[in-house]
Amino acid sequence: MAARRRHVAAGAGAPAPAAGEWAAVTAGGGAAWALSPVEEVGTKQELMRRTGLPPRDLRALDPALSSAASASSCRPSAITGRDRAVVVNLDRARAVITASEVLVPSPRDPAVAPLVRELRARLALVASPTPAPSPSPPQHGMAVGMDGSISPSPASRGGEEAAGNGKDGEALGGGDKALPFEFRALEVCLEFACKSLEHETCTLEKEAHPALDELTSKVSTLNLERVRQIKSRLVAISGKVQKVRDELEHLLDDDMDMAALHLTEKLAYQSSRFDIDKEASELEDHSSRDEEGVEGGGGGDGDDETIAGGGSFSPNTDELEILLESYFVQIDGTLNNLSTLREYVEDTEDYINMMLDEKQNQLLQMGILLSTGTLVSSCAIAVTGVFGINVHISLYDSPASSAAFPCAAAGIVAGSLALYLAALLCYKRAGILQ
């Protein structure tokens, strides 16, 4: 029991696993590690308190927080909306997006450093302040008052009222409304992932076409090994592109998942709900203290109507849907290019197989010809062996000057050739030889 208590005490006092290096890009585009080398997040618990994420999401992003077996395993691409953050895990684009900052793991990695630079540049560009407009002189249709104030003249009021509806329509239509911070950060991550996969696809295409053409012209072990490596890379890149495409398609098909990505509107909604609940509690306290209960009852009705009018959180997902659709089209085009390259590889393989089959057929035909020639030669040798038997026949009694031997040799050769040609003719008629 004492040993067990010592073991439990040692486990309770053990430090939490340390997180890896993380770069924090704020809404103004500045990085927390701009002056220092890299921001060090102390433990997993600190990172969880900062982002409000469960441990499984952090393990999927930071290999330092997971074991070697789980870190080496292939994780699917995902864009997950949580209560206070959005988890982006798209191949090389891995980040945690909150309403005010973006946390990127392993910023020293050469494959991740361009993402951090792009986030800083894009977010700083959008968040840069615009100069205040200088006051302009009164235009036509404006009247200057005695105190120097400017007001529209009676003749122009009717035109302004008529144009008011058009301006309201432009405001509802969106105009040049800036996207929320989480959408801008998500756009940078999507663009980085799509461009990375597109760059890998273009590089593979540049290497694949010359290698396939060379293999078509000359089938060799070196060319076959190059094509095998290219096909392995093609399968790997196609898998990554397909995962990103499936994740975007899943988001576009599910309005609830898209609504979970609206962090700014979610925070505003929660704040408004808190104010409504606080106001409702104050009205209830006021109604309980009221002796007559008339004013308290009216306030309660108004509060019920306000709460009933609030409803559940259902933001407008049109902007996010347009954003996701644009990158869905881009990643779908990359997948189409990979499909075209795969078809080209398969066509080349079919052509190589046909060439090999043709060579094999030629070898088989050559084997048939050699086997037939060997059979005919064996027949001629058998006839010669018969003549070599020590048996007395009348042919041996012919004088030496006679042409019996040349005639016998010529007959054996002619018979062998005739037999060989007859065999070839039979092969032609049977379709064995072309």
Short mmCIF file of C-alpha atoms in Angstrom, two decimals:
data_model
loop_
_atom_site.label_atom_id
_atom_site.label_comp_id
_atom_site.label_asym_id
_atom_site.label_seq_id
_atom_site.Cartn_x
_atom_site.Cartn_y
_atom_site.Cartn_z
CA MET A 1 0.00 0.00 0.00
CA ALA A 2 2.86 2.37 0.78
CA ALA A 3 4.47 1.64 -2.57
CA ARG A 4 1.15 2.25 -4.27
CA ARG A 5 0.71 5.60 -2.51
CA ARG A 6 4.22 6.61 -3.54
CA HIS A 7 3.42 5.66 -7.14
CA VAL A 8 0.18 7.67 -7.16
CA ALA A 9 1.91 10.67 -5.59
CA ALA A 10 4.67 10.52 -8.17
CA GLY A 11 2.09 10.34 -10.98
CA ALA A 12 0.15 13.27 -9.59
CA GLY A 13 3.28 15.39 -9.29
CA ALA A 14 4.59 14.55 -12.77
CA PRO A 15 4.70 17.56 -15.12
CA ALA A 16 2.23 17.76 -17.99
CA PRO A 17 3.54 17.03 -21.47
CA ALA A 18 5.11 20.08 -23.05
CA ALA A 19 3.70 21.43 -26.28
CA GLY A 20 5.84 22.20 -29.27
CA GLU A 21 6.63 25.55 -30.85
CA TRP A 22 3.61 27.60 -31.88
CA ALA A 23 3.36 30.92 -33.73
CA ALA A 24 0.50 33.22 -32.77
CA VAL A 25 -0.64 35.64 -35.49
CA THR A 26 -2.98 38.31 -34.16
CA ALA A 27 -5.74 40.21 -35.93
CA GLY A 28 -3.35 43.02 -36.78
CA GLY A 29 -1.05 40.65 -38.61
CA GLY A 30 1.69 40.65 -35.98
CA ALA A 31 3.29 37.44 -34.84
CA ALA A 32 3.99 36.78 -31.21
CA TRP A 33 7.43 35.46 -32.08
CA ALA A 34 8.38 38.40 -34.32
CA LEU A 35 10.92 39.64 -31.77
CA SER A 36 11.70 36.40 -29.96
CA PRO A 37 12.62 33.29 -31.99
CA VAL A 38 9.40 31.31 -31.35
CA GLU A 39 6.65 31.44 -28.78
CA GLU A 40 6.90 28.44 -26.45
CA VAL A 41 3.57 27.11 -25.20
CA GLY A 42 4.40 25.61 -21.83
CA THR A 43 2.06 22.64 -21.46
CA LYS A 44 -0.90 21.05 -23.12
CA GLN A 45 -3.19 22.41 -20.38
CA GLU A 46 -2.12 25.98 -21.10
CA LEU A 47 -2.83 25.52 -24.79
CA MET A 48 -6.22 23.99 -23.98
CA ARG A 49 -7.12 26.96 -21.77
CA ARG A 50 -6.04 29.37 -24.47
CA THR A 51 -8.06 27.80 -27.28
CA GLY A 52 -10.74 25.82 -25.47
CA LEU A 53 -9.97 22.72 -27.54
CA PRO A 54 -10.10 19.10 -26.37
CA PRO A 55 -6.83 17.12 -26.26
CA ARG A 56 -7.66 15.04 -29.35
CA ASP A 57 -7.70 18.15 -31.56
CA LEU A 58 -4.32 19.25 -30.25
CA ARG A 59 -2.86 15.78 -30.80
CA ALA A 60 -4.01 15.89 -34.41
CA LEU A 61 -2.17 19.18 -34.99
CA ASP A 62 1.01 18.98 -32.90
CA PRO A 63 3.08 15.77 -33.15
CA ALA A 64 4.85 16.72 -29.91
CA LEU A 65 1.61 16.15 -27.99
CA SER A 66 1.07 12.62 -29.34
CA SER A 67 2.96 9.36 -29.32
CA ALA A 68 5.20 8.29 -32.20
CA ALA A 69 2.70 5.71 -33.41
CA SER A 70 -0.21 8.14 -33.56
CA ALA A 71 1.97 10.90 -35.02
CA SER A 72 3.12 8.68 -37.87
CA SER A 73 -0.38 7.48 -38.67
CA CYS A 74 -2.24 9.17 -41.51
CA ARG A 75 -4.94 11.51 -40.22
CA PRO A 76 -7.82 12.62 -42.42
CA SER A 77 -8.13 16.23 -43.50
CA ALA A 78 -10.67 18.15 -41.46
CA ILE A 79 -12.03 21.63 -40.77
CA THR A 80 -13.79 21.42 -37.42
CA GLY A 81 -15.68 24.19 -35.67
CA ARG A 82 -15.53 24.20 -31.87
CA ASP A 83 -17.01 26.53 -29.27
CA ARG A 84 -14.16 29.06 -29.30
CA ALA A 85 -11.92 27.99 -32.20
CA VAL A 86 -11.76 26.42 -35.64
CA VAL A 87 -9.36 23.52 -36.13
CA VAL A 88 -7.82 23.41 -39.62
CA ASN A 89 -5.93 20.25 -40.55
CA LEU A 90 -5.43 20.25 -44.33
CA ASP A 91 -2.19 18.51 -45.30
CA ARG A 92 0.47 21.19 -44.61
CA ALA A 93 -2.03 23.87 -43.52
CA ARG A 94 -2.49 23.11 -39.82
CA ALA A 95 -3.72 25.87 -37.53
CA VAL A 96 -6.09 26.81 -34.73
CA ILE A 97 -8.18 29.87 -35.58
CA THR A 98 -9.89 31.89 -32.87
CA ALA A 99 -11.85 35.11 -33.12
CA SER A 100 -8.70 37.21 -32.58
CA GLU A 101 -5.61 35.12 -33.41
CA VAL A 102 -4.27 32.17 -35.37
CA LEU A 103 -2.03 29.55 -33.72
CA VAL A 104 0.23 27.62 -36.10
CA PRO A 105 2.28 24.65 -34.82
CA SER A 106 5.92 24.05 -35.82
CA PRO A 107 6.57 27.46 -37.45
CA ARG A 108 10.26 26.62 -37.98
CA ASP A 109 9.33 23.83 -40.38
CA PRO A 110 10.26 24.94 -43.94
CA ALA A 111 6.93 23.61 -45.15
CA VAL A 112 4.96 25.66 -42.57
CA ALA A 113 6.99 28.90 -42.55
CA PRO A 114 5.35 30.20 -45.78
CA LEU A 115 1.93 29.80 -44.16
CA VAL A 116 2.95 31.97 -41.19
CA ARG A 117 4.37 34.63 -43.52
CA GLU A 118 1.21 34.59 -45.62
CA LEU A 119 -1.00 34.91 -42.54
CA ARG A 120 1.01 37.89 -41.26
CA ALA A 121 0.95 39.63 -44.65
CA ARG A 122 -2.72 39.04 -45.43
CA LEU A 123 -4.10 39.80 -42.00
CA ALA A 124 -1.95 42.93 -41.67
CA LEU A 125 -3.07 44.07 -45.12
CA VAL A 126 -6.76 43.75 -44.26
CA ALA A 127 -6.38 45.22 -40.78
CA SER A 128 -4.39 48.28 -41.90
CA PRO A 129 -6.20 51.48 -40.94
CA THR A 130 -7.61 53.68 -43.68
CA PRO A 131 -7.07 57.49 -43.50
CA ALA A 132 -10.04 59.57 -42.44
CA PRO A 133 -11.65 61.44 -45.33
CA SER A 134 -11.09 65.18 -45.41
CA PRO A 135 -14.14 67.44 -45.19
CA SER A 136 -15.46 68.40 -48.61
CA PRO A 137 -17.23 71.64 -49.55
CA PRO A 138 -21.02 71.58 -49.80
CA GLN A 139 -22.22 70.08 -53.04
CA HIS A 140 -25.09 71.18 -55.22
CA GLY A 141 -28.41 70.86 -53.41
CA MET A 142 -26.92 71.48 -49.91
CA ALA A 143 -27.74 74.54 -47.77
CA VAL A 144 -25.42 76.20 -45.26
CA GLY A 145 -27.06 77.32 -42.03
CA MET A 146 -26.34 80.35 -39.86
CA ASP A 147 -24.13 78.33 -37.50
CA GLY A 148 -22.11 76.83 -40.35
CA SER A 149 -23.95 73.48 -40.37
CA ILE A 150 -24.71 71.80 -43.68
CA SER A 151 -28.19 70.45 -44.37
CA PRO A 152 -29.90 69.23 -47.53
CA SER A 153 -32.05 71.75 -49.30
CA PRO A 154 -35.80 71.10 -49.59
CA ALA A 155 -35.44 70.40 -53.31
CA SER A 156 -32.92 67.62 -52.73
CA ARG A 157 -34.68 65.92 -49.80
CA GLY A 158 -37.09 64.11 -52.04
CA GLY A 159 -34.23 62.70 -54.14
CA GLU A 160 -32.36 61.55 -51.02
CA GLU A 161 -35.43 59.84 -49.65
CA ALA A 162 -35.97 58.11 -52.98
CA ALA A 163 -32.36 56.94 -53.07
CA GLY A 164 -32.44 55.78 -49.44
CA ASN A 165 -34.03 52.46 -50.34
CA GLY A 166 -31.34 51.82 -52.94
CA LYS A 167 -28.57 52.48 -50.37
CA ASP A 168 -30.24 50.18 -47.89
CA GLY A 169 -30.36 47.50 -50.57
CA GLU A 170 -26.64 47.90 -51.16
CA ALA A 171 -25.98 47.58 -47.44
CA LEU A 172 -28.02 44.40 -47.26
CA GLY A 173 -26.37 43.07 -50.38
CA GLY A 174 -22.96 43.16 -48.74
CA GLY A 175 -21.07 45.70 -50.82
CA ASP A 176 -17.44 45.89 -49.72
CA LYS A 177 -18.13 44.42 -46.27
CA ALA A 178 -14.99 42.93 -44.77
CA LEU A 179 -15.06 39.27 -43.83
CA PRO A 180 -14.71 38.28 -40.16
CA PHE A 181 -11.26 37.47 -38.88
CA GLU A 182 -11.81 33.71 -38.78
CA PHE A 183 -12.97 33.68 -42.42
CA ARG A 184 -9.93 35.64 -43.57
CA ALA A 185 -7.61 33.30 -41.70
CA LEU A 186 -9.48 30.27 -43.03
CA GLU A 187 -9.17 31.66 -46.56
CA VAL A 188 -5.39 31.94 -46.15
CA CYS A 189 -5.17 28.34 -44.92
CA LEU A 190 -7.35 27.06 -47.76
CA GLU A 191 -5.37 29.00 -50.34
CA PHE A 192 -2.08 27.72 -48.91
CA ALA A 193 -3.29 24.10 -48.95
CA CYS A 194 -4.71 24.34 -52.47
CA LYS A 195 -1.60 26.06 -53.84
CA SER A 196 0.70 23.52 -52.18
CA LEU A 197 -1.18 20.60 -53.68
CA GLU A 198 -1.40 22.34 -57.05
CA HIS A 199 2.36 22.97 -57.01
CA GLU A 200 3.03 19.30 -56.23
CA THR A 201 0.71 18.32 -59.07
CA CYS A 202 2.44 20.60 -61.58
CA THR A 203 5.87 19.33 -60.52
CA LEU A 204 4.72 15.75 -60.90
CA GLU A 205 3.28 16.45 -64.35
CA LYS A 206 6.56 18.00 -65.51
CA GLU A 207 8.46 14.91 -64.39
CA ALA A 208 5.90 12.34 -65.50
CA HIS A 209 5.41 13.18 -69.18
CA PRO A 210 9.11 12.94 -70.22
CA ALA A 211 9.56 9.74 -68.21
CA LEU A 212 6.50 8.13 -69.77
CA ASP A 213 7.54 9.16 -73.27
CA GLU A 214 11.03 7.75 -72.72
CA LEU A 215 9.56 4.50 -71.43
CA THR A 216 7.39 4.27 -74.52
CA SER A 217 10.39 4.64 -76.80
CA LYS A 218 12.66 2.33 -74.80
CA VAL A 219 11.58 -0.21 -72.22
CA SER A 220 14.37 -0.63 -69.69
CA THR A 221 14.76 -1.34 -65.99
CA LEU A 222 15.77 2.26 -65.21
CA ASN A 223 12.77 3.72 -67.04
CA LEU A 224 10.41 1.28 -65.37
CA GLU A 225 11.75 2.23 -61.94
CA ARG A 226 11.27 5.94 -62.66
CA VAL A 227 7.67 5.36 -63.75
CA ARG A 228 7.04 3.24 -60.66
CA GLN A 229 8.20 6.07 -58.38
CA ILE A 230 6.09 8.59 -60.29
CA LYS A 231 3.04 6.37 -59.93
CA SER A 232 3.62 6.06 -56.18
CA ARG A 233 3.81 9.85 -55.84
CA LEU A 234 0.69 10.18 -57.98
CA VAL A 235 -1.26 7.89 -55.68
CA ALA A 236 -0.06 9.79 -52.57
CA ILE A 237 -0.90 13.24 -53.95
CA SER A 238 -4.27 12.05 -55.25
CA GLY A 239 -5.13 10.76 -51.80
CA LYS A 240 -4.32 14.10 -50.17
CA VAL A 241 -6.25 16.09 -52.77
CA GLN A 242 -9.22 13.76 -52.47
CA LYS A 243 -9.29 14.19 -48.69
CA VAL A 244 -9.33 17.99 -48.96
CA ARG A 245 -12.04 17.86 -51.61
CA ASP A 246 -14.19 15.52 -49.53
CA GLU A 247 -13.86 17.77 -46.49
CA LEU A 248 -14.92 20.88 -48.44
CA GLU A 249 -17.82 18.98 -49.97
CA HIS A 250 -18.89 17.80 -46.51
CA LEU A 251 -18.85 21.38 -45.21
CA LEU A 252 -20.85 22.65 -48.16
CA ASP A 253 -23.49 19.95 -47.63
CA ASP A 254 -23.88 20.56 -43.88
CA ASP A 255 -25.22 23.93 -42.74
CA MET A 256 -24.66 23.10 -39.08
CA ASP A 257 -20.92 22.61 -39.61
CA MET A 258 -20.71 25.89 -41.52
CA ALA A 259 -22.62 27.67 -38.75
CA ALA A 260 -20.07 26.36 -36.22
CA LEU A 261 -17.32 28.26 -38.08
CA HIS A 262 -18.91 31.69 -37.39
CA LEU A 263 -16.89 32.51 -34.28
CA THR A 264 -17.44 36.29 -34.30
CA GLU A 265 -21.19 36.03 -34.73
CA LYS A 266 -21.30 33.23 -32.16
CA LEU A 267 -19.56 35.43 -29.58
CA ALA A 268 -21.90 38.33 -30.36
CA TYR A 269 -24.90 36.03 -30.09
CA GLN A 270 -23.75 34.65 -26.74
CA SER A 271 -23.16 38.18 -25.47
CA SER A 272 -26.62 39.29 -26.57
CA ARG A 273 -28.20 36.23 -24.98
CA PHE A 274 -26.36 37.01 -21.75
CA ASP A 275 -27.70 40.57 -21.81
CA ILE A 276 -31.22 39.32 -22.49
CA ASP A 277 -31.05 36.81 -19.66
CA LYS A 278 -29.69 39.47 -17.33
CA GLU A 279 -32.47 41.86 -18.31
CA ALA A 280 -35.06 39.13 -17.84
CA SER A 281 -33.77 38.37 -14.34
CA GLU A 282 -33.90 42.08 -13.44
CA LEU A 283 -37.47 42.35 -14.71
CA GLU A 284 -38.47 39.31 -12.70
CA ASP A 285 -36.95 40.80 -9.56
CA HIS A 286 -38.76 44.06 -10.26
CA SER A 287 -42.07 42.29 -10.78
CA SER A 288 -41.69 40.35 -7.53
CA ARG A 289 -41.09 43.59 -5.62
CA ASP A 290 -43.99 45.37 -7.27
CA GLU A 291 -47.07 45.33 -5.03
CA GLU A 292 -49.66 45.64 -7.77
CA GLY A 293 -47.83 43.42 -10.33
CA VAL A 294 -49.10 45.37 -13.37
CA GLU A 295 -45.80 46.76 -14.53
CA GLY A 296 -43.99 43.52 -13.72
CA GLY A 297 -46.50 41.50 -15.75
CA GLY A 298 -46.10 43.77 -18.78
CA GLY A 299 -42.32 43.60 -18.57
CA GLY A 300 -42.50 39.82 -18.31
CA ASP A 301 -44.56 39.60 -21.50
CA GLY A 302 -42.12 41.79 -23.35
CA ASP A 303 -39.22 39.69 -22.10
CA ASP A 304 -40.94 36.48 -23.21
CA GLU A 305 -41.40 37.96 -26.64
CA THR A 306 -37.75 39.00 -26.75
CA ILE A 307 -36.52 35.57 -25.73
CA ALA A 308 -38.91 33.88 -28.09
CA GLY A 309 -37.74 36.13 -30.88
CA GLY A 310 -34.09 35.29 -30.20
CA GLY A 311 -34.30 31.64 -31.23
CA SER A 312 -31.28 29.41 -31.76
CA PHE A 313 -27.99 30.47 -33.31
CA SER A 314 -28.42 30.29 -37.09
CA PRO A 315 -26.10 32.71 -38.92
CA ASN A 316 -26.20 33.49 -42.60
CA THR A 317 -23.76 31.09 -44.27
CA ASP A 318 -23.81 32.64 -47.75
CA GLU A 319 -20.40 34.33 -47.43
CA LEU A 320 -18.75 31.20 -46.07
CA GLU A 321 -20.45 29.05 -48.70
CA ILE A 322 -19.14 31.27 -51.51
CA LEU A 323 -15.65 31.14 -49.97
CA LEU A 324 -15.69 27.36 -49.70
CA GLU A 325 -17.13 26.91 -53.18
CA SER A 326 -14.32 28.89 -54.78
CA TYR A 327 -11.65 26.67 -53.24
CA PHE A 328 -13.74 23.57 -53.86
CA VAL A 329 -13.66 24.40 -57.57
CA GLN A 330 -9.89 24.96 -57.38
CA ILE A 331 -9.15 21.69 -55.59
CA ASP A 332 -11.55 19.87 -57.90
CA GLY A 333 -9.58 21.18 -60.89
CA THR A 334 -6.37 19.88 -59.29
CA LEU A 335 -8.02 16.50 -58.80
CA ASN A 336 -9.09 16.50 -62.46
CA ASN A 337 -5.50 17.16 -63.52
CA LEU A 338 -4.35 14.23 -61.40
CA SER A 339 -7.06 12.06 -62.92
CA THR A 340 -5.89 13.03 -66.39
CA LEU A 341 -2.30 12.20 -65.45
CA ARG A 342 -3.41 8.87 -63.99
CA GLU A 343 -5.22 8.04 -67.24
CA TYR A 344 -2.07 8.92 -69.17
CA VAL A 345 -0.04 6.61 -66.94
CA GLU A 346 -2.57 3.84 -67.34
CA ASP A 347 -2.60 4.30 -71.13
CA THR A 348 1.18 4.11 -71.16
CA GLU A 349 1.07 0.95 -69.06
CA ASP A 350 -1.45 -0.59 -71.46
CA TYR A 351 0.77 0.33 -74.40
CA ILE A 352 3.82 -1.17 -72.70
CA ASN A 353 1.87 -4.33 -71.91
CA MET A 354 0.79 -4.60 -75.54
CA MET A 355 4.39 -4.18 -76.66
CA LEU A 356 5.50 -6.87 -74.23
CA ASP A 357 2.71 -9.15 -75.38
CA GLU A 358 3.82 -8.63 -78.98
CA LYS A 359 7.40 -9.48 -78.06
CA GLN A 360 6.20 -12.54 -76.22
CA ASN A 361 4.16 -13.65 -79.23
CA GLN A 362 7.20 -13.24 -81.45
CA LEU A 363 9.28 -15.33 -79.06
CA LEU A 364 6.61 -18.01 -79.03
CA GLN A 365 6.53 -18.09 -82.83
CA MET A 366 10.31 -18.30 -82.90
CA GLY A 367 10.11 -21.19 -80.45
CA ILE A 368 7.60 -22.99 -82.68
CA LEU A 369 9.84 -22.56 -85.73
CA LEU A 370 12.89 -23.82 -83.86
CA SER A 371 10.99 -26.76 -82.43
CA THR A 372 9.70 -27.72 -85.89
CA GLY A 373 13.18 -27.41 -87.38
CA THR A 374 14.58 -29.58 -84.60
CA LEU A 375 11.89 -32.21 -85.28
CA VAL A 376 12.63 -32.25 -89.01
CA SER A 377 16.38 -32.45 -88.35
CA SER A 378 15.77 -35.37 -86.02
CA CYS A 379 13.88 -37.17 -88.80
CA ALA A 380 16.80 -36.61 -91.21
CA ILE A 381 19.24 -37.87 -88.59
CA ALA A 382 17.06 -40.96 -88.09
CA VAL A 383 17.18 -41.71 -91.83
CA THR A 384 20.95 -41.27 -91.81
CA GLY A 385 21.19 -43.63 -88.86
CA VAL A 386 19.22 -46.25 -90.75
CA PHE A 387 21.73 -46.08 -93.58
CA GLY A 388 24.55 -46.47 -91.08
CA ILE A 389 23.35 -49.81 -89.79
CA ASN A 390 25.71 -52.70 -90.57
CA VAL A 391 23.21 -54.48 -92.79
CA HIS A 392 24.10 -55.50 -96.32
CA ILE A 393 21.88 -53.93 -99.00
CA SER A 394 22.22 -53.59 -102.76
CA LEU A 395 23.06 -49.89 -102.52
CA TYR A 396 26.40 -50.76 -100.98
CA ASP A 397 27.35 -52.79 -104.07
CA SER A 398 27.40 -49.74 -106.38
CA PRO A 399 30.83 -48.61 -107.60
CA ALA A 400 32.56 -45.69 -105.90
CA SER A 401 32.34 -43.52 -108.98
CA SER A 402 28.54 -43.67 -109.04
CA ALA A 403 26.33 -40.84 -107.74
CA ALA A 404 24.45 -42.95 -105.20
CA PHE A 405 25.77 -41.13 -102.13
CA PRO A 406 25.07 -37.60 -103.38
CA CYS A 407 21.62 -38.65 -104.47
CA ALA A 408 20.86 -40.18 -101.07
CA ALA A 409 22.11 -37.07 -99.22
CA ALA A 410 20.17 -34.74 -101.49
CA GLY A 411 17.07 -36.82 -101.02
CA ILE A 412 17.36 -36.65 -97.23
CA VAL A 413 17.84 -32.86 -97.30
CA ALA A 414 15.00 -32.34 -99.79
CA GLY A 415 12.69 -34.52 -97.76
CA SER A 416 13.52 -32.62 -94.59
CA LEU A 417 12.85 -29.27 -96.27
CA ALA A 418 9.60 -30.54 -97.71
CA LEU A 419 8.51 -31.78 -94.32
CA TYR A 420 9.45 -28.44 -92.71
CA LEU A 421 7.51 -26.44 -95.32
CA ALA A 422 4.52 -28.71 -94.92
CA ALA A 423 4.58 -28.12 -91.16
CA LEU A 424 4.73 -24.33 -91.70
CA LEU A 425 1.79 -24.52 -94.07
CA CYS A 426 -0.21 -26.41 -91.49
CA TYR A 427 0.65 -23.80 -88.88
CA LYS A 428 -0.49 -21.00 -91.19
CA ARG A 429 -3.81 -22.66 -91.91
CA ALA A 430 -4.38 -23.39 -88.20
CA GLY A 431 -3.62 -19.75 -87.27
CA ILE A 432 -0.69 -20.65 -85.05
CA LEU A 433 1.70 -18.55 -87.13
CA GLN A 434 0.95 -15.21 -88.74
#
